[in-house]
PDB file of C-alpha atoms in Angstrom:
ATOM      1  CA  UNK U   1      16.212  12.791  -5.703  1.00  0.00           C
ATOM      2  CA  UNK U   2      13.118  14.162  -6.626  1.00  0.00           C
ATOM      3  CA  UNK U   3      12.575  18.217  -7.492  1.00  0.00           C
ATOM      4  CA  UNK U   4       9.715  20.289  -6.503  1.00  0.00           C
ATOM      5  CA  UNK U   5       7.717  19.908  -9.617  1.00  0.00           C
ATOM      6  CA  UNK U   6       8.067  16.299  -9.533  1.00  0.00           C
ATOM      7  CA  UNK U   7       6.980  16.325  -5.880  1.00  0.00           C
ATOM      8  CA  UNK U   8       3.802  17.941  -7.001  1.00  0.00           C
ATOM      9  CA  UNK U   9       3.117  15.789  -9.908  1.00  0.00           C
ATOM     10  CA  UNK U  10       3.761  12.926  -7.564  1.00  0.00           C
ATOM     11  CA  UNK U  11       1.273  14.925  -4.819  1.00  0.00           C
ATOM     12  CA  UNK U  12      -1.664  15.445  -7.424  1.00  0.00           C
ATOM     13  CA  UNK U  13      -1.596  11.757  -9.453  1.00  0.00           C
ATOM     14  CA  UNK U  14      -1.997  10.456  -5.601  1.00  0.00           C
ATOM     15  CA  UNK U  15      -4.961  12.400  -5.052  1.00  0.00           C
ATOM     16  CA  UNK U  16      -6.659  12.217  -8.688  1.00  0.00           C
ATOM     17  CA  UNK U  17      -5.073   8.898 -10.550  1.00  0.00           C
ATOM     18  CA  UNK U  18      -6.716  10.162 -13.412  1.00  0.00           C
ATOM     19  CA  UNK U  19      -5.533  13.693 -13.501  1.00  0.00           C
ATOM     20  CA  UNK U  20      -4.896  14.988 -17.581  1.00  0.00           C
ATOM     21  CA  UNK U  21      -0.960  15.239 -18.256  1.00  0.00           C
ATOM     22  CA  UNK U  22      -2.512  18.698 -19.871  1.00  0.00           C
ATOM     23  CA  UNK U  23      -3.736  19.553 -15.907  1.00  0.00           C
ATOM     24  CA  UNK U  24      -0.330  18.333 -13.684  1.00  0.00           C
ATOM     25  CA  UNK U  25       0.913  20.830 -17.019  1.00  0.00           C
ATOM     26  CA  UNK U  26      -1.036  24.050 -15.952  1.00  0.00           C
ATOM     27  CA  UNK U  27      -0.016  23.056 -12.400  1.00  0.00           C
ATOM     28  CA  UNK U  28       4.021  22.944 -12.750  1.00  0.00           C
ATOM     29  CA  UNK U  29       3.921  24.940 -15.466  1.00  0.00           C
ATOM     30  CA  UNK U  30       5.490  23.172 -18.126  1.00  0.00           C
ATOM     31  CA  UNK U  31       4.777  21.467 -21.382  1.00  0.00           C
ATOM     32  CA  UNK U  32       2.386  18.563 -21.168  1.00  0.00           C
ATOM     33  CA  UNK U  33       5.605  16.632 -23.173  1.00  0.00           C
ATOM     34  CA  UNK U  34       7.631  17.710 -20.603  1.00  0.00           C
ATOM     35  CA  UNK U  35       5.253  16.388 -17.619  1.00  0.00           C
ATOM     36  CA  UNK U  36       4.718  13.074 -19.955  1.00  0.00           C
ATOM     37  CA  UNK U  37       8.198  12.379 -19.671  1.00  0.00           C
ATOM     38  CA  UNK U  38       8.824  13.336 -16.002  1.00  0.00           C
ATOM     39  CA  UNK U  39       5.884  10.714 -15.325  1.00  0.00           C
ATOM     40  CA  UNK U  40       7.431   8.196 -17.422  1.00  0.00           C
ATOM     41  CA  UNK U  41      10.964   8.697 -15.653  1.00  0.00           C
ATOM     42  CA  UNK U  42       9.474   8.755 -12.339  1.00  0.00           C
ATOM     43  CA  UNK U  43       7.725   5.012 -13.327  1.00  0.00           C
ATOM     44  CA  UNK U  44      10.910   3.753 -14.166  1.00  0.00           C
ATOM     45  CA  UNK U  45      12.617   4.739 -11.032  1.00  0.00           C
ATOM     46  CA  UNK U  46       9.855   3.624  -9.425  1.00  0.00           C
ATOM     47  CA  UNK U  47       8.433   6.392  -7.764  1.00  0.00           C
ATOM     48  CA  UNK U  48       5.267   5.513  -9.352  1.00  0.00           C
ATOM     49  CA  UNK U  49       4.516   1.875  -8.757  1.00  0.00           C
ATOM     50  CA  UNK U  50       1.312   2.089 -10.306  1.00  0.00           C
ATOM     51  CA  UNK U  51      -2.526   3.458 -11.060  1.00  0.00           C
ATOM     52  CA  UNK U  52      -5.467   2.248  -9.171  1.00  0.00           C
ATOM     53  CA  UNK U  53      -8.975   3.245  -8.928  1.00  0.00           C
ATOM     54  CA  UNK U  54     -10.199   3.318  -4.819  1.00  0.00           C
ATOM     55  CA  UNK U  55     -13.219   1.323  -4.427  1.00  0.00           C
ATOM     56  CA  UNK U  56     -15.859   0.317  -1.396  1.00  0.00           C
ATOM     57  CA  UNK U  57     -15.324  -2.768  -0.470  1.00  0.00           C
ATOM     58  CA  UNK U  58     -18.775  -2.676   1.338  1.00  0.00           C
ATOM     59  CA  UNK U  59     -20.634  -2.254  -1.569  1.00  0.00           C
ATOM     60  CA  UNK U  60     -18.317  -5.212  -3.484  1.00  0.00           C
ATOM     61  CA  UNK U  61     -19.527  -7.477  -0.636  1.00  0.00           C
ATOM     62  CA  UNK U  62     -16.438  -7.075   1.503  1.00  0.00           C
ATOM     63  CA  UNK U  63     -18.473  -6.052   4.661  1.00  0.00           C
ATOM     64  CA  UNK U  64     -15.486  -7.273   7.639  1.00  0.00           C
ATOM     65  CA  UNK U  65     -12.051  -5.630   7.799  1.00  0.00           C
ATOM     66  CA  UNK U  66      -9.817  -7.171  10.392  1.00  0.00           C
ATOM     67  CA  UNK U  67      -6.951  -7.327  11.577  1.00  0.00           C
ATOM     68  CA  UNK U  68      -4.706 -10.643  11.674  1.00  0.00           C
ATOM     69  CA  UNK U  69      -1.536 -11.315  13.864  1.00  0.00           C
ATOM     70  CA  UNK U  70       0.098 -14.265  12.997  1.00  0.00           C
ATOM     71  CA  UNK U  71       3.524 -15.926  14.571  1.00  0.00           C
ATOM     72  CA  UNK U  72       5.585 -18.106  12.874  1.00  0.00           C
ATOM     73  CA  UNK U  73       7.850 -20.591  14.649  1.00  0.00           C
ATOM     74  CA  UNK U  74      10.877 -19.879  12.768  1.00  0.00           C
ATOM     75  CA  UNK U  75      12.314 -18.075   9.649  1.00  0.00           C
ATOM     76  CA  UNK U  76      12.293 -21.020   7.781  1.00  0.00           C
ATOM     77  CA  UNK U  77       8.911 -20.998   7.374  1.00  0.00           C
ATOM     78  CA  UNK U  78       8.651 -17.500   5.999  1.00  0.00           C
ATOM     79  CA  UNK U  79       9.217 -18.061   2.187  1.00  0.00           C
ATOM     80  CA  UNK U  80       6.494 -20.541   2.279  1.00  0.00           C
ATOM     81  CA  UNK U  81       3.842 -18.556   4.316  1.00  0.00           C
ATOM     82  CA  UNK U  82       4.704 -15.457   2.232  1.00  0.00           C
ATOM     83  CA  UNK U  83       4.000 -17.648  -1.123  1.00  0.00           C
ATOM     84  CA  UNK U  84       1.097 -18.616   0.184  1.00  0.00           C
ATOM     85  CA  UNK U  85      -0.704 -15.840   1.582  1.00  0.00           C
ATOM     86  CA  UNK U  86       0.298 -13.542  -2.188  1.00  0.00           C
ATOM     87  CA  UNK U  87      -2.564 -15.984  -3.581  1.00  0.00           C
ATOM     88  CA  UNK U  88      -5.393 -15.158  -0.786  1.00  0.00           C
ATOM     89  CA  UNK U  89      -7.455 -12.496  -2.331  1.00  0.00           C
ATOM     90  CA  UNK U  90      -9.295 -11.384   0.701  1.00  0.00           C
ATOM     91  CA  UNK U  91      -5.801 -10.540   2.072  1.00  0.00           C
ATOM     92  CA  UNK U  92      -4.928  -7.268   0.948  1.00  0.00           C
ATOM     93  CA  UNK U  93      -1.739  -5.860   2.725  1.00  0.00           C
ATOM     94  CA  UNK U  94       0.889  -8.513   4.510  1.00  0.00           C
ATOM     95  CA  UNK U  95       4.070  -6.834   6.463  1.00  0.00           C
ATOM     96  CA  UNK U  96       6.153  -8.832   8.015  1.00  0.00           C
ATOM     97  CA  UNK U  97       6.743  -6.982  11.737  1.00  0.00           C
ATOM     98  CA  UNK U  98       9.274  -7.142  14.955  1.00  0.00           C
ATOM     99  CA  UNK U  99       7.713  -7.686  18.039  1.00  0.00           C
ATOM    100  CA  UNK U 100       5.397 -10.804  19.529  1.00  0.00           C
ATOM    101  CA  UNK U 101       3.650 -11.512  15.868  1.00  0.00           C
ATOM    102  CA  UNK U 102       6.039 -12.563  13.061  1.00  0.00           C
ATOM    103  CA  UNK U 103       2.997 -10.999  10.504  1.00  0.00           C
ATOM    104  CA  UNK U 104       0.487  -8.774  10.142  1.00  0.00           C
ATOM    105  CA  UNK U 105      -2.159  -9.241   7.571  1.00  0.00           C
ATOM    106  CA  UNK U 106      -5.032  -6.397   6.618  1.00  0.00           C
ATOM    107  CA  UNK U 107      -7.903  -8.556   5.412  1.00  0.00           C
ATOM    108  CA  UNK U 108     -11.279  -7.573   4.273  1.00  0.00           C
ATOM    109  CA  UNK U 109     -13.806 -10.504   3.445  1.00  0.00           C
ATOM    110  CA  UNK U 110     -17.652 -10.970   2.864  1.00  0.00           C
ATOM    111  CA  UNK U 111     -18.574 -11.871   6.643  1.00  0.00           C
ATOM    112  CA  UNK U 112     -17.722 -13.834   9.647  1.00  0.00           C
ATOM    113  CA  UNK U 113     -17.534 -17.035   7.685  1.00  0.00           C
ATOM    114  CA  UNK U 114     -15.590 -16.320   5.122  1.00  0.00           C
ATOM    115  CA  UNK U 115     -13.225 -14.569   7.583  1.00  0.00           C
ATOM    116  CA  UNK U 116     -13.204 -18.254  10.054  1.00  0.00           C
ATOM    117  CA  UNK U 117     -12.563 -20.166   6.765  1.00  0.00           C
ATOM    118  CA  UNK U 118      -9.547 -18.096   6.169  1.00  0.00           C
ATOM    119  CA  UNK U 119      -8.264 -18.240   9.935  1.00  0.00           C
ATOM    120  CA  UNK U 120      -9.286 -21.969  10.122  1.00  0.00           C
ATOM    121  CA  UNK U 121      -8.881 -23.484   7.263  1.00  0.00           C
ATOM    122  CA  UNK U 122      -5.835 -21.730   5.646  1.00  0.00           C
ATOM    123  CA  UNK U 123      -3.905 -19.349   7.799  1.00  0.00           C
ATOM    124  CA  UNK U 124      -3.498 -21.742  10.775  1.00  0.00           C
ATOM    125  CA  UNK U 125      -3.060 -24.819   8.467  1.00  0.00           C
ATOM    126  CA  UNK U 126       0.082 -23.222   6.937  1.00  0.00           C
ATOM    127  CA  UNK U 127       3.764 -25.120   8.206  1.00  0.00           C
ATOM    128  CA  UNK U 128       5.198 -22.819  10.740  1.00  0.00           C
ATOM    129  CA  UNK U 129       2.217 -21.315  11.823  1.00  0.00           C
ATOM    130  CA  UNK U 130       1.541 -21.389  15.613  1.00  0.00           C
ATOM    131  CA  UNK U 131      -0.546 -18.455  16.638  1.00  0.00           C
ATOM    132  CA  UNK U 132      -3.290 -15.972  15.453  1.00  0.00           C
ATOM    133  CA  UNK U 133      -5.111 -13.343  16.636  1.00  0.00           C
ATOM    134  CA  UNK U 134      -7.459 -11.441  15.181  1.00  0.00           C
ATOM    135  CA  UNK U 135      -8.741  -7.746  15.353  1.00  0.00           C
ATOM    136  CA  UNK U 136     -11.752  -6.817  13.831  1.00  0.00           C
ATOM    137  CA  UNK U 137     -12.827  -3.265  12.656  1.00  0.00           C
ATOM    138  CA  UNK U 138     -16.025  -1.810  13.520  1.00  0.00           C
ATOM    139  CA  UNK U 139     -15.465   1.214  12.024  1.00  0.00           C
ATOM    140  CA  UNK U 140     -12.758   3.274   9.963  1.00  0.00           C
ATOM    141  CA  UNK U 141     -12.228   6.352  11.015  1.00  0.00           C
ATOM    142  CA  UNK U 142      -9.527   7.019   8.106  1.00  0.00           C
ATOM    143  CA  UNK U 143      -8.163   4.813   5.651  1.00  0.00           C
ATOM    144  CA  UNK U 144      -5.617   6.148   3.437  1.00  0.00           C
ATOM    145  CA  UNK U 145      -3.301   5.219   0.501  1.00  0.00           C
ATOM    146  CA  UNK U 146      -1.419   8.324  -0.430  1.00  0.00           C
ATOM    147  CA  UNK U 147       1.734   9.058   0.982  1.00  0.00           C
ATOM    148  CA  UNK U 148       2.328  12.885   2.219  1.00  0.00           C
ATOM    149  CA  UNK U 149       5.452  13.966   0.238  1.00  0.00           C
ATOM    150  CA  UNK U 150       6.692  17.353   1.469  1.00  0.00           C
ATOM    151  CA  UNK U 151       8.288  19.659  -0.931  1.00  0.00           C
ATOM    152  CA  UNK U 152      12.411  19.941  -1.050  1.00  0.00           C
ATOM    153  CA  UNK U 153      12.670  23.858   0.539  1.00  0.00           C
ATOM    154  CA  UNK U 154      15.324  26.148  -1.592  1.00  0.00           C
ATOM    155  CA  UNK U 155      17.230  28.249   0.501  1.00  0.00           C
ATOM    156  CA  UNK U 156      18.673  31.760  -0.959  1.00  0.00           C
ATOM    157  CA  UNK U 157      20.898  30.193  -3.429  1.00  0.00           C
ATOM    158  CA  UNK U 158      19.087  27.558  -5.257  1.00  0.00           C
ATOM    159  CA  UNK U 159      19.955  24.728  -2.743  1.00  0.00           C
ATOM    160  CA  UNK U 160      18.423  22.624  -0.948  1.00  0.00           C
ATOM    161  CA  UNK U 161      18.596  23.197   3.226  1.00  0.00           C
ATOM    162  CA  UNK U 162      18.654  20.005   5.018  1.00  0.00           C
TER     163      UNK U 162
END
């Protein structure tokens, strides 16, 4: 369970990575020991996964974003596919879903070749693998990584309402 000053330390690393421990301080209003140590505890709960600085993938030659449905004949095949698509680089979120695709993979790749290479000549190569279909983005209207985390509310007597 997390408390409203870890919620905001949580809150601010999302939106500045590279906030001070002397500045998530001034903003709880404790000790910058004390926020050091609420960091590290919420990293080994694993609250905090990790740090990461946002990039364009544009201007790192990643010009396509797309989309890629992909069913899967049978569970037995989904070890395999999963082992293989944690090695494609240009393959940057895979969930597995319910509904008509077994997958869905968030790709972004240099251009339409490198994005049939992938479809062709690995995705639908891969045992199990009987369908894809592909979306591609034309533009991104919002593209987020940071998770909203709403504050516990206190009631009267200290406790949480819920």
């Amino acid at each position: 369970m997390l408390d409203a000053t870890d919620h905001i330390i949580v809150q601010r690393l999302q939106v500045d990575g590279r906030a001070t421990q002397l500045e998530l301080a001034q903003a709880v209003g404790l000790s910058q020991p004390a926020v050091a140590e609420r960091i590290r505890k919420l990293e080994q709960r694993g609250v905090i996964v990790g740090y990461t600085a946002r990039v364009d993938a544009a201007m790192l030659g990643k010009d396509i974003t797309a989309f890629i449905g992909v069913t899967i004949e049978h569970p037995r095949y989904f070890d395999a596919f999963a082992e293989i698509v944690l090695a494609l680089d240009d393959v940057l979120e895979c969930h597995r879903v319910a509904g008509e695709d077994s997958y869905l993979l968030k790709v972004k790749t240099a251009n339409t070749g490198s994005l049939d290479a992938l479809l062709v000549g690995t995705l639908r190569t891969i045992p199990g693998v009987t369908r894809t279909h592909t979306t591609i983005v034309l533009a991104s209207i919002k593209e987020e990584s940071r998770i909203h985390v709403a504050a516990p509310v206190l009631g009267d007597s200290g406790r949480k309402k819920g």
